[in-house]
PDB file of C-alpha atoms in Angstrom:
ATOM      1  CA  GLN A   1     -55.353   0.384  66.063  1.00  0.00           C
ATOM      2  CA  LEU A   2     -57.594  -2.491  65.047  1.00  0.00           C
ATOM      3  CA  LYS A   3     -61.217  -2.127  66.021  1.00  0.00           C
ATOM      4  CA  LEU A   4     -64.280  -4.177  65.115  1.00  0.00           C
ATOM      5  CA  VAL A   5     -67.795  -3.036  65.956  1.00  0.00           C
ATOM      6  CA  GLU A   6     -70.889  -5.133  65.384  1.00  0.00           C
ATOM      7  CA  SER A   7     -74.490  -3.983  65.074  1.00  0.00           C
ATOM      8  CA  GLY A   8     -77.865  -5.208  63.923  1.00  0.00           C
ATOM      9  CA  GLY A   9     -78.712  -7.624  66.697  1.00  0.00           C
ATOM     10  CA  ASP A  10     -82.383  -7.776  67.597  1.00  0.00           C
ATOM     11  CA  SER A  11     -85.270  -9.980  68.637  1.00  0.00           C
ATOM     12  CA  VAL A  12     -86.845 -11.866  65.766  1.00  0.00           C
ATOM     13  CA  GLN A  13     -89.345 -14.657  65.368  1.00  0.00           C
ATOM     14  CA  THR A  14     -88.553 -18.119  64.069  1.00  0.00           C
ATOM     15  CA  GLY A  15     -88.343 -18.088  60.299  1.00  0.00           C
ATOM     16  CA  GLY A  16     -87.478 -14.414  60.134  1.00  0.00           C
ATOM     17  CA  SER A  17     -84.385 -12.664  58.797  1.00  0.00           C
ATOM     18  CA  LEU A  18     -81.753 -10.387  60.235  1.00  0.00           C
ATOM     19  CA  ARG A  19     -78.587  -8.760  58.922  1.00  0.00           C
ATOM     20  CA  LEU A  20     -75.666  -8.167  61.233  1.00  0.00           C
ATOM     21  CA  SER A  21     -72.947  -5.680  60.365  1.00  0.00           C
ATOM     22  CA  CYS A  22     -69.316  -5.461  61.393  1.00  0.00           C
ATOM     23  CA  VAL A  23     -67.259  -2.353  60.745  1.00  0.00           C
ATOM     24  CA  VAL A  24     -63.503  -2.858  60.658  1.00  0.00           C
ATOM     25  CA  SER A  25     -61.036  -0.026  61.196  1.00  0.00           C
ATOM     26  CA  GLY A  26     -57.277  -0.025  61.591  1.00  0.00           C
ATOM     27  CA  ASP A  27     -56.787  -3.306  59.677  1.00  0.00           C
ATOM     28  CA  PRO A  28     -53.102  -4.298  60.195  1.00  0.00           C
ATOM     29  CA  CYS A  29     -53.182  -7.097  57.622  1.00  0.00           C
ATOM     30  CA  ARG A  30     -52.597  -5.071  54.442  1.00  0.00           C
ATOM     31  CA  SER A  31     -55.744  -6.591  52.891  1.00  0.00           C
ATOM     32  CA  THR A  32     -54.690 -10.235  53.279  1.00  0.00           C
ATOM     33  CA  HIS A  33     -57.144 -11.054  55.992  1.00  0.00           C
ATOM     34  CA  CYS A  34     -59.781 -13.455  57.176  1.00  0.00           C
ATOM     35  CA  LEU A  35     -62.927 -11.948  58.664  1.00  0.00           C
ATOM     36  CA  GLN A  36     -64.749 -14.379  60.897  1.00  0.00           C
ATOM     37  CA  TRP A  37     -68.070 -14.617  62.713  1.00  0.00           C
ATOM     38  CA  TYR A  38     -68.458 -16.444  66.009  1.00  0.00           C
ATOM     39  CA  ARG A  39     -71.375 -16.813  68.364  1.00  0.00           C
ATOM     40  CA  TRP A  40     -71.876 -17.608  72.032  1.00  0.00           C
ATOM     41  CA  GLY A  41     -75.219 -19.181  72.762  1.00  0.00           C
ATOM     42  CA  LYS A  42     -76.738 -21.341  75.456  1.00  0.00           C
ATOM     43  CA  GLY A  43     -74.050 -22.514  77.837  1.00  0.00           C
ATOM     44  CA  ASN A  44     -71.815 -19.716  76.589  1.00  0.00           C
ATOM     45  CA  ASN A  45     -69.936 -22.059  74.288  1.00  0.00           C
ATOM     46  CA  ARG A  46     -68.203 -20.485  71.310  1.00  0.00           C
ATOM     47  CA  GLU A  47     -69.253 -21.680  67.888  1.00  0.00           C
ATOM     48  CA  GLY A  48     -67.638 -20.624  64.645  1.00  0.00           C
ATOM     49  CA  VAL A  49     -70.293 -19.355  62.242  1.00  0.00           C
ATOM     50  CA  GLY A  50     -68.121 -18.731  59.197  1.00  0.00           C
ATOM     51  CA  TYR A  51     -65.499 -16.591  57.528  1.00  0.00           C
ATOM     52  CA  ILE A  52     -64.716 -14.633  54.388  1.00  0.00           C
ATOM     53  CA  ASP A  53     -61.333 -13.847  52.847  1.00  0.00           C
ATOM     54  CA  GLU A  54     -60.150 -10.755  51.022  1.00  0.00           C
ATOM     55  CA  ASP A  55     -61.213 -12.261  47.683  1.00  0.00           C
ATOM     56  CA  GLY A  56     -64.795 -12.709  48.842  1.00  0.00           C
ATOM     57  CA  ASN A  57     -64.607 -16.479  49.276  1.00  0.00           C
ATOM     58  CA  SER A  58     -66.749 -17.498  52.234  1.00  0.00           C
ATOM     59  CA  ILE A  59     -67.552 -20.596  54.211  1.00  0.00           C
ATOM     60  CA  VAL A  60     -70.260 -21.086  56.850  1.00  0.00           C
ATOM     61  CA  ALA A  61     -70.708 -23.828  59.418  1.00  0.00           C
ATOM     62  CA  ASP A  62     -72.944 -26.787  58.683  1.00  0.00           C
ATOM     63  CA  SER A  63     -75.357 -25.647  61.390  1.00  0.00           C
ATOM     64  CA  VAL A  64     -76.198 -22.513  59.380  1.00  0.00           C
ATOM     65  CA  LYS A  65     -75.477 -23.630  55.831  1.00  0.00           C
ATOM     66  CA  GLY A  66     -78.223 -22.677  53.431  1.00  0.00           C
ATOM     67  CA  ARG A  67     -79.552 -20.066  55.859  1.00  0.00           C
ATOM     68  CA  PHE A  68     -76.655 -17.708  56.657  1.00  0.00           C
ATOM     69  CA  THR A  69     -74.404 -15.877  54.200  1.00  0.00           C
ATOM     70  CA  ILE A  70     -71.317 -13.753  54.786  1.00  0.00           C
ATOM     71  CA  ILE A  71     -70.861 -10.729  52.547  1.00  0.00           C
ATOM     72  CA  GLU A  72     -67.930  -8.302  52.404  1.00  0.00           C
ATOM     73  CA  ASP A  73     -68.093  -4.645  51.457  1.00  0.00           C
ATOM     74  CA  ASN A  74     -64.507  -3.657  50.709  1.00  0.00           C
ATOM     75  CA  VAL A  75     -65.420  -0.052  49.978  1.00  0.00           C
ATOM     76  CA  ASP A  76     -66.811   0.643  53.444  1.00  0.00           C
ATOM     77  CA  ASN A  77     -64.649  -1.935  55.283  1.00  0.00           C
ATOM     78  CA  LYS A  78     -67.667  -3.858  56.473  1.00  0.00           C
ATOM     79  CA  ILE A  79     -68.801  -7.423  56.534  1.00  0.00           C
ATOM     80  CA  TYR A  80     -72.344  -8.633  56.961  1.00  0.00           C
ATOM     81  CA  LEU A  81     -73.911 -11.775  58.282  1.00  0.00           C
ATOM     82  CA  GLN A  82     -77.189 -12.287  56.481  1.00  0.00           C
ATOM     83  CA  MET A  83     -79.341 -14.575  58.601  1.00  0.00           C
ATOM     84  CA  ASN A  84     -82.416 -16.111  57.002  1.00  0.00           C
ATOM     85  CA  ASP A  85     -84.897 -18.659  58.344  1.00  0.00           C
ATOM     86  CA  VAL A  86     -83.585 -18.173  61.869  1.00  0.00           C
ATOM     87  CA  ARG A  87     -84.313 -20.720  64.581  1.00  0.00           C
ATOM     88  CA  PRO A  88     -84.388 -20.520  68.390  1.00  0.00           C
ATOM     89  CA  GLU A  89     -81.011 -22.280  68.498  1.00  0.00           C
ATOM     90  CA  ASP A  90     -79.526 -19.271  66.655  1.00  0.00           C
ATOM     91  CA  THR A  91     -80.083 -17.186  69.781  1.00  0.00           C
ATOM     92  CA  ALA A  92     -76.614 -15.961  70.761  1.00  0.00           C
ATOM     93  CA  ARG A  93     -74.233 -13.052  70.962  1.00  0.00           C
ATOM     94  CA  TYR A  94     -72.546 -12.705  67.579  1.00  0.00           C
ATOM     95  CA  SER A  95     -69.065 -11.316  67.258  1.00  0.00           C
ATOM     96  CA  CYS A  96     -66.794 -10.632  64.296  1.00  0.00           C
ATOM     97  CA  ALA A  97     -63.052 -11.176  64.371  1.00  0.00           C
ATOM     98  CA  LEU A  98     -60.056 -10.551  62.138  1.00  0.00           C
ATOM     99  CA  ALA A  99     -57.061 -12.740  61.427  1.00  0.00           C
ATOM    100  CA  CYS A 100     -54.128 -11.740  59.237  1.00  0.00           C
ATOM    101  CA  ARG A 101     -53.599 -14.434  56.658  1.00  0.00           C
ATOM    102  CA  GLY A 102     -49.924 -15.405  56.486  1.00  0.00           C
ATOM    103  CA  PHE A 103     -48.778 -18.787  55.229  1.00  0.00           C
ATOM    104  CA  PHE A 104     -52.070 -20.500  55.948  1.00  0.00           C
ATOM    105  CA  ASP A 105     -55.511 -20.185  54.423  1.00  0.00           C
ATOM    106  CA  CYS A 106     -58.488 -18.816  56.313  1.00  0.00           C
ATOM    107  CA  ALA A 107     -59.765 -22.270  57.178  1.00  0.00           C
ATOM    108  CA  HIS A 108     -56.632 -22.833  59.256  1.00  0.00           C
ATOM    109  CA  TYR A 109     -57.315 -19.794  61.450  1.00  0.00           C
ATOM    110  CA  PHE A 110     -61.059 -20.361  61.637  1.00  0.00           C
ATOM    111  CA  THR A 111     -60.955 -24.011  62.696  1.00  0.00           C
ATOM    112  CA  ARG A 112     -58.493 -23.071  65.437  1.00  0.00           C
ATOM    113  CA  SER A 113     -60.408 -19.945  66.479  1.00  0.00           C
ATOM    114  CA  MET A 114     -57.312 -17.863  65.856  1.00  0.00           C
ATOM    115  CA  TYR A 115     -57.693 -14.120  65.345  1.00  0.00           C
ATOM    116  CA  ARG A 116     -56.015 -10.817  66.182  1.00  0.00           C
ATOM    117  CA  ASP A 117     -59.000  -9.267  67.838  1.00  0.00           C
ATOM    118  CA  ARG A 118     -62.761  -9.363  67.898  1.00  0.00           C
ATOM    119  CA  GLY A 119     -65.605  -6.992  68.674  1.00  0.00           C
ATOM    120  CA  GLU A 120     -67.823  -6.985  71.725  1.00  0.00           C
ATOM    121  CA  GLY A 121     -70.679  -8.550  69.839  1.00  0.00           C
ATOM    122  CA  THR A 122     -74.350  -7.975  69.162  1.00  0.00           C
ATOM    123  CA  LYS A 123     -77.219  -9.949  70.672  1.00  0.00           C
ATOM    124  CA  VAL A 124     -79.682 -11.967  68.598  1.00  0.00           C
ATOM    125  CA  THR A 125     -82.747 -13.498  70.207  1.00  0.00           C
ATOM    126  CA  VAL A 126     -85.014 -15.813  68.234  1.00  0.00           C
ATOM    127  CA  SER A 127     -88.424 -16.600  69.689  1.00  0.00           C
ATOM    128  CA  SER A 128     -90.620 -19.494  68.673  1.00  0.00           C
TER     129      SER A 128
END
C-alpha cells in the first residue's frame, strides 16, 4: 500500500535554510513515477512547488526557483526539498505526492495536480 510521510518542518527565520524529507513506501509505479511537492499557505490555497522524475530530472515553480531544490535518494526511497533563503511567504504546510507516469511526462501530472496519493504534510513557519 502506498504511503508517503513527510518530516523536517520547523520554524525558521527569513534567509535561513531547511530540508524537508519524504519517505515513500509501497510505490505501485514500478519506478516510473513523478514525485511532487505541494504547499498550502495563507488562504489554504494549494501551490505546486515542484517535482522530480525517476531519472532525477526536477523542476521547481518560479516562486521558489533559485532557492529550492528537489533531490531524490533512490536507495532509501526518499525525496528531499532543500529550502534556502526562505521568506515569510514560504510559510505553509508542505506535502509530497506520487503520480505513476504513464503516457505523459511529469509536467502533465504536476500542472494538473494529479497524483495517486499524498502525505499529511509537515509545517514550515518563516518569521521575519
